[in-house]
Short mmCIF file of C-alpha atoms and ligand atoms in Angstrom, two decimals:
data_model
loop_
_atom_site.label_atom_id
_atom_site.label_comp_id
_atom_site.label_asym_id
_atom_site.label_seq_id
_atom_site.Cartn_x
_atom_site.Cartn_y
_atom_site.Cartn_z
CA MET L 1298 183.59 115.83 115.09
CA ALA L 1299 184.67 115.46 118.68
CA PRO L 1300 188.37 114.94 119.35
CA GLY L 1301 189.59 111.55 120.49
CA THR L 1302 188.35 109.18 117.80
CA ARG L 1303 189.90 105.75 117.45
CA THR L 1304 191.46 106.42 114.05
CA CYS L 1305 195.15 105.67 113.58
CA ALA L 1306 197.55 108.53 114.26
CA GLY L 1307 197.80 110.82 111.24
CA CYS L 1308 194.54 109.60 109.69
CA GLY L 1309 193.53 111.77 106.73
CA ALA L 1310 189.94 110.48 106.72
CA VAL L 1311 189.07 111.96 110.10
CA LEU L 1312 190.44 115.31 108.95
CA ALA L 1313 188.13 115.10 105.94
CA ALA L 1314 185.13 114.58 108.24
CA ARG L 1315 186.19 117.44 110.50
CA MET L 1316 186.70 119.83 107.56
CA LEU L 1317 183.38 118.77 106.06
CA LEU L 1318 181.38 119.46 109.22
CA LYS L 1319 183.11 122.78 109.83
CA ALA L 1320 181.86 123.85 106.42
CA THR L 1321 178.32 122.49 106.74
CA GLY L 1322 177.53 123.56 110.31
CA LYS L 1323 175.16 121.48 112.44
CA ASP L 1324 172.05 121.43 110.27
CA VAL L 1325 173.01 118.14 108.61
CA ILE L 1326 172.24 114.45 108.78
CA VAL L 1327 175.07 112.12 107.80
CA CYS L 1328 174.26 108.67 106.40
CA GLU L 1329 177.53 106.80 106.54
CA ALA L 1330 178.52 103.55 104.91
CA THR L 1331 180.58 101.01 106.78
CA GLY L 1332 184.24 101.95 106.64
CA CYS L 1333 187.15 103.39 108.59
CA MET L 1334 185.30 106.50 109.72
CA GLU L 1335 182.37 104.46 110.92
CA VAL L 1336 184.29 101.85 112.91
CA THR L 1337 186.59 104.40 114.50
CA SER L 1338 184.05 107.05 115.42
CA THR L 1339 181.09 105.18 116.84
CA GLN L 1340 182.03 102.33 119.09
CA TYR L 1341 178.91 101.70 121.16
CA PRO L 1342 177.89 103.45 123.38
CA THR L 1343 180.03 106.42 122.30
CA THR L 1344 180.06 108.59 119.22
CA ALA L 1345 182.38 111.29 117.92
CA TRP L 1346 179.68 112.78 115.67
CA LYS L 1347 178.05 115.86 117.11
CA VAL L 1348 175.44 115.87 114.34
CA PRO L 1349 172.71 113.31 113.60
CA TRP L 1350 174.43 110.29 112.06
CA ILE L 1351 173.21 106.96 110.75
CA HIS L 1352 175.34 103.91 110.11
CA VAL L 1353 174.20 102.06 107.01
CA LEU L 1354 175.53 99.23 104.93
CA PHE L 1355 178.44 99.48 102.54
CA GLU L 1356 176.10 99.43 99.58
CA ASN L 1357 173.27 101.80 100.42
CA SER L 1358 174.33 105.10 102.00
CA ALA L 1359 173.05 107.10 99.02
CA SER L 1360 169.69 105.27 99.06
CA VAL L 1361 169.27 105.87 102.80
CA ALA L 1362 170.16 109.54 102.33
CA THR L 1363 167.48 109.78 99.64
CA GLY L 1364 164.95 108.29 102.06
CA VAL L 1365 165.97 110.62 104.89
CA LYS L 1366 165.61 113.61 102.59
CA ALA L 1367 162.14 112.47 101.51
CA ALA L 1368 161.10 112.05 105.16
CA LEU L 1369 162.34 115.55 106.02
CA GLU L 1370 160.47 117.04 103.10
CA ALA L 1371 157.29 115.24 104.18
CA GLN L 1372 157.69 117.00 107.52
CA GLY L 1373 158.11 120.36 105.81
CA ASN L 1374 161.84 120.57 106.49
CA ASN L 1375 163.61 121.94 103.43
CA HIS L 1376 166.72 123.24 105.13
CA THR L 1377 168.60 120.26 106.58
CA GLN L 1378 171.42 119.02 104.36
CA VAL L 1379 171.46 115.26 103.96
CA ILE L 1380 174.83 113.73 103.23
CA ALA L 1381 175.60 110.27 101.91
CA TYR L 1382 179.11 109.68 103.19
CA GLY L 1383 181.52 106.83 102.68
CA GLY L 1384 185.00 105.71 101.78
CA ASP L 1385 186.07 104.61 98.33
CA GLY L 1386 185.00 101.03 99.08
CA GLY L 1387 181.53 102.20 100.07
CA MET L 1388 181.02 104.73 97.29
CA VAL L 1389 183.29 103.92 94.34
CA ASP L 1390 182.77 100.15 94.41
CA ILE L 1391 180.22 98.39 96.65
CA GLY L 1392 177.81 101.30 97.04
CA PHE L 1393 178.22 102.65 93.55
CA GLY L 1394 174.82 101.34 92.39
CA ALA L 1395 173.07 103.44 95.05
CA VAL L 1396 175.28 106.45 94.25
CA SER L 1397 174.47 106.09 90.57
CA GLY L 1398 170.74 105.79 91.29
CA ALA L 1399 170.68 108.94 93.43
CA LEU L 1400 172.67 110.86 90.81
CA GLU L 1401 170.43 109.71 87.99
CA ARG L 1402 167.24 110.63 89.90
CA ASP L 1403 168.89 113.92 90.90
CA ASP L 1404 167.87 113.37 94.53
CA ASP L 1405 168.51 116.44 96.64
CA ILE L 1406 171.48 115.13 98.65
CA MET L 1407 175.23 115.65 98.87
CA ILE L 1408 177.18 112.50 98.05
CA ILE L 1409 180.70 112.58 99.46
CA THR L 1410 183.53 110.08 99.15
CA TYR L 1411 186.55 110.24 101.43
CA ASP L 1412 189.12 108.46 99.35
CA ASN L 1413 191.90 106.61 101.16
CA GLU L 1414 192.47 104.52 98.05
CA ALA L 1415 191.87 101.08 99.59
CA TYR L 1416 189.54 99.03 101.75
CA ALA L 1417 191.44 100.32 104.75
CA ASN L 1418 189.34 99.14 107.67
CA THR L 1419 189.33 95.53 106.49
CA GLY L 1420 193.06 95.26 105.86
CA ILE L 1421 194.09 97.41 102.86
CA GLN L 1422 192.60 95.43 100.00
CA ARG L 1423 192.70 97.19 96.62
CA SER L 1424 189.63 99.12 95.54
CA GLY L 1425 188.59 100.74 92.27
CA ALA L 1426 190.17 103.91 93.64
CA THR L 1427 193.57 102.37 94.43
CA PRO L 1428 196.13 103.90 92.06
CA PHE L 1429 198.01 102.00 89.39
CA GLY L 1430 201.15 100.34 90.75
CA ALA L 1431 200.19 100.47 94.44
CA SER L 1432 200.78 97.37 96.50
CA ALA L 1433 197.71 96.26 98.45
CA THR L 1434 196.98 93.02 100.28
CA THR L 1435 195.02 91.72 97.28
CA THR L 1436 197.50 93.12 94.74
CA PRO L 1437 200.74 92.51 96.62
CA ALA L 1438 203.96 93.56 94.93
CA GLY L 1439 206.42 90.72 94.45
CA LEU L 1440 208.55 88.92 91.93
CA GLU L 1441 205.64 88.53 89.52
CA SER L 1442 203.65 91.65 90.31
CA GLN L 1443 204.12 95.39 90.20
CA GLY L 1444 201.04 96.03 92.35
CA LYS L 1445 197.64 97.11 91.03
CA LYS L 1446 197.39 96.78 87.26
CA GLN L 1447 194.47 99.13 86.62
CA TRP L 1448 194.21 102.92 86.75
CA LYS L 1449 192.10 104.68 89.35
CA LYS L 1450 188.37 104.72 88.60
CA ASN L 1451 187.28 108.25 87.76
CA ILE L 1452 184.05 108.69 89.71
CA PRO L 1453 183.82 112.51 89.53
CA MET L 1454 183.60 112.33 85.73
CA ILE L 1455 181.14 109.44 85.99
CA ALA L 1456 179.05 111.62 88.34
CA VAL L 1457 178.93 114.47 85.84
CA ALA L 1458 177.97 111.99 83.14
CA HIS L 1459 174.82 111.38 85.23
CA GLY L 1460 174.00 115.08 84.81
CA SER L 1461 175.00 116.21 88.31
CA LYS L 1462 174.86 120.02 88.59
CA TYR L 1463 177.85 120.23 90.89
CA VAL L 1464 180.84 117.88 91.03
CA ALA L 1465 184.17 118.64 92.67
CA THR L 1466 187.39 117.03 93.80
CA ALA L 1467 189.11 118.17 97.00
CA SER L 1468 192.02 117.29 99.26
CA ILE L 1469 192.59 117.46 102.99
CA GLY L 1470 195.88 119.18 102.10
CA TYR L 1471 193.91 122.24 100.97
CA PRO L 1472 191.15 122.81 103.55
CA GLN L 1473 190.05 126.21 102.27
CA ASP L 1474 189.51 124.91 98.76
CA LEU L 1475 187.68 121.89 100.22
CA GLN L 1476 185.39 123.97 102.41
CA LYS L 1477 184.63 126.45 99.65
CA LYS L 1478 183.45 123.56 97.49
CA ILE L 1479 181.30 122.09 100.27
CA LYS L 1480 179.66 125.49 100.81
CA LYS L 1481 179.07 125.90 97.11
CA ALA L 1482 177.58 122.40 96.86
CA MET L 1483 175.20 123.26 99.71
CA GLN L 1484 173.64 126.00 97.59
CA VAL L 1485 172.80 123.63 94.74
CA LYS L 1486 169.57 121.66 94.61
CA GLY L 1487 169.78 118.09 93.38
CA ALA L 1488 172.41 115.38 93.64
CA ARG L 1489 175.85 116.84 94.18
CA TYR L 1490 179.08 114.82 94.26
CA LEU L 1491 182.35 115.62 96.06
CA HIS L 1492 185.42 113.41 96.14
CA ILE L 1493 187.95 114.10 98.91
CA HIS L 1494 191.48 112.69 98.72
CA ALA L 1495 192.43 111.55 102.23
CA PRO L 1496 195.88 109.93 102.72
CA CYS L 1497 196.06 106.89 105.00
CA PRO L 1498 199.42 106.37 106.75
CA ILE L 1499 198.65 102.72 107.49
CA GLY L 1500 197.55 101.68 104.02
CA TRP L 1501 200.02 103.82 102.11
CA ALA L 1502 202.91 103.15 104.51
CA PHE L 1503 204.22 106.59 105.37
CA ASP L 1504 205.03 108.19 108.70
CA SER L 1505 201.95 109.50 110.49
CA SER L 1506 203.52 112.95 110.84
CA MET L 1507 203.51 113.36 107.04
CA THR L 1508 199.80 113.15 106.18
CA ILE L 1509 199.38 116.76 105.11
CA GLN L 1510 202.69 116.76 103.24
CA VAL L 1511 201.61 113.65 101.32
CA ALA L 1512 198.17 115.16 100.60
CA LYS L 1513 199.73 118.36 99.26
CA LEU L 1514 202.28 116.47 97.18
CA ALA L 1515 199.51 114.44 95.54
CA VAL L 1516 198.10 117.72 94.22
CA GLN L 1517 201.49 119.30 93.49
CA THR L 1518 202.57 116.32 91.36
CA GLY L 1519 199.21 115.86 89.61
CA MET L 1520 198.51 112.45 91.16
CA TRP L 1521 195.31 114.11 92.44
CA MET L 1522 193.87 117.05 90.54
CA LEU L 1523 191.64 119.69 92.09
CA TYR L 1524 188.74 120.86 89.95
CA GLU L 1525 185.05 121.54 89.96
CA ILE L 1526 182.37 121.04 87.35
CA ASP L 1527 179.74 123.67 88.04
CA ASP L 1528 176.63 123.21 85.92
CA GLY L 1529 178.77 121.35 83.37
CA ALA L 1530 181.61 123.90 83.22
CA PHE L 1531 184.98 122.31 84.03
CA LYS L 1532 187.53 124.41 85.91
CA ARG L 1533 190.67 123.50 87.80
CA THR L 1534 190.83 125.21 91.18
CA MET L 1535 194.58 124.72 91.51
CA THR L 1536 197.11 124.73 88.69
CA PRO L 1537 200.54 124.22 90.25
CA GLU L 1538 203.72 123.89 88.22
CA LEU L 1539 203.74 120.09 88.44
CA LYS L 1540 206.57 118.48 90.41
CA PRO L 1541 207.95 115.08 89.28
CA VAL L 1542 205.63 112.32 90.52
CA ASP L 1543 208.63 110.55 92.03
CA GLU L 1544 208.55 113.11 94.87
CA TYR L 1545 205.13 111.77 95.89
CA ILE L 1546 205.85 108.11 95.20
CA LYS L 1547 209.12 107.87 97.12
CA LEU L 1548 207.44 108.84 100.42
CA GLN L 1549 205.14 105.81 100.41
CA GLY L 1550 205.85 102.15 101.14
CA ARG L 1551 202.99 101.03 98.87
CA PHE L 1552 205.04 102.22 95.88
CA LYS L 1553 208.53 101.26 97.06
CA HIS L 1554 208.79 98.30 94.67
CA LEU L 1555 208.15 100.44 91.58
CA LYS L 1556 210.87 100.38 88.95
CA PRO L 1557 211.84 103.58 87.10
CA GLU L 1558 210.08 102.35 83.96
CA THR L 1559 206.78 101.98 85.86
CA ILE L 1560 207.15 105.42 87.44
CA LYS L 1561 207.71 106.75 83.93
CA ILE L 1562 204.39 105.24 82.81
CA ILE L 1563 202.65 107.01 85.72
CA GLN L 1564 204.38 110.30 84.90
CA GLU L 1565 203.34 110.05 81.26
CA ARG L 1566 199.76 109.40 82.24
CA ILE L 1567 199.75 112.48 84.52
CA ASN L 1568 201.26 114.65 81.79
CA ALA L 1569 198.63 113.47 79.32
CA SER L 1570 195.71 114.08 81.71
CA TRP L 1571 197.03 117.51 82.65
CA LYS L 1572 197.22 118.44 78.99
CA GLU L 1573 193.69 117.17 78.35
CA MET L 1574 192.45 119.22 81.30
CA ASP L 1575 194.06 122.27 79.72
CA ASN L 1576 192.18 121.49 76.52
CA LEU L 1577 188.95 120.92 78.39
CA GLU L 1578 189.21 124.30 80.11
CA LYS L 1579 190.18 126.13 76.94
CA CYS L 1580 187.44 124.72 74.73
CA GLY L 1581 184.79 125.54 77.34
CA VAL L 1582 182.68 122.51 76.48
CA ASN L 1583 179.71 121.86 78.76
CA LEU L 1584 180.16 118.39 80.22
CA ARG L 1585 176.55 118.06 81.38
CA THR L 1586 175.45 118.52 77.80
CA ILE L 1587 177.85 116.21 76.01
CA LEU L 1588 178.22 113.30 78.38
FE1 LIG Q 24 192.57 106.31 108.95
FE2 LIG Q 24 193.91 104.65 107.33
FE3 LIG Q 24 193.75 104.13 109.95
FE4 LIG Q 24 191.60 103.91 108.37
S1 LIG Q 24 193.49 102.64 108.29
S2 LIG Q 24 191.66 104.85 110.41
S3 LIG Q 24 191.92 105.62 106.92
S4 LIG Q 24 194.79 105.91 108.96
MG1 LIG Q 25 188.81 103.28 101.56
#
């Protein structure tokens, strides 16, 4: 990624793209769904991408990546990594059918979501990846509403349920962990899925100087958990002593309306998931086999 994109100051999504490309090197083709990273990086006639890059629709980046991979193979090119890339809107919701199809066919591509937890480039509407309780323009907090009513959609686990050989979560707050996972995914043949948590100062309403702090706190409080599922084996790649979730929530305007009883519900949910992840690791069950 070249410097000087048109993202907002403190944008976590552009850091995700930069970290991704540092790990992959230049032998890649990126097929990117409409979204923040597309509108801010490629205003005609300029581009910030120093690798081959295709803009595709919200709904079909994974299908286009599959086609690009097939074309490369027909030319005898088996080395170029093809990446289907998009935000949570493009991958978790609108483009999920194409993502699911590529995972189920085990097409030889990397599918990567940068998750800013909203439809950010169209005005911060809630997505399937928006967390419970967050205020968004389509789930505004007010007298009658406490923000989004549903929990975040768990796409990494849905990806492994398709039989994907390598699935991982990552965060821009931990670049080394992120890049290690990208490099590992590059060694695997078939459809691989990575989900990168990328804080958005505009949508989440925090100061643009705090992006990395917010990203780290998401992991340190358990609001975002770092793990990988390598050939079905689940393993957390970071197991911090969890801080109270309030430390993460209080930094962000999208949660400022939350009452203590709602924060307690979120904390209880984190505690329960953390405990289940402990169990999952200890029992050593193979998720590719059972799901
Ligand atoms: Fe980045 Fe958020 Fe701005 Fe989009 S709205 S460019 S994700 S900071
Ligand atoms: Mg988004």
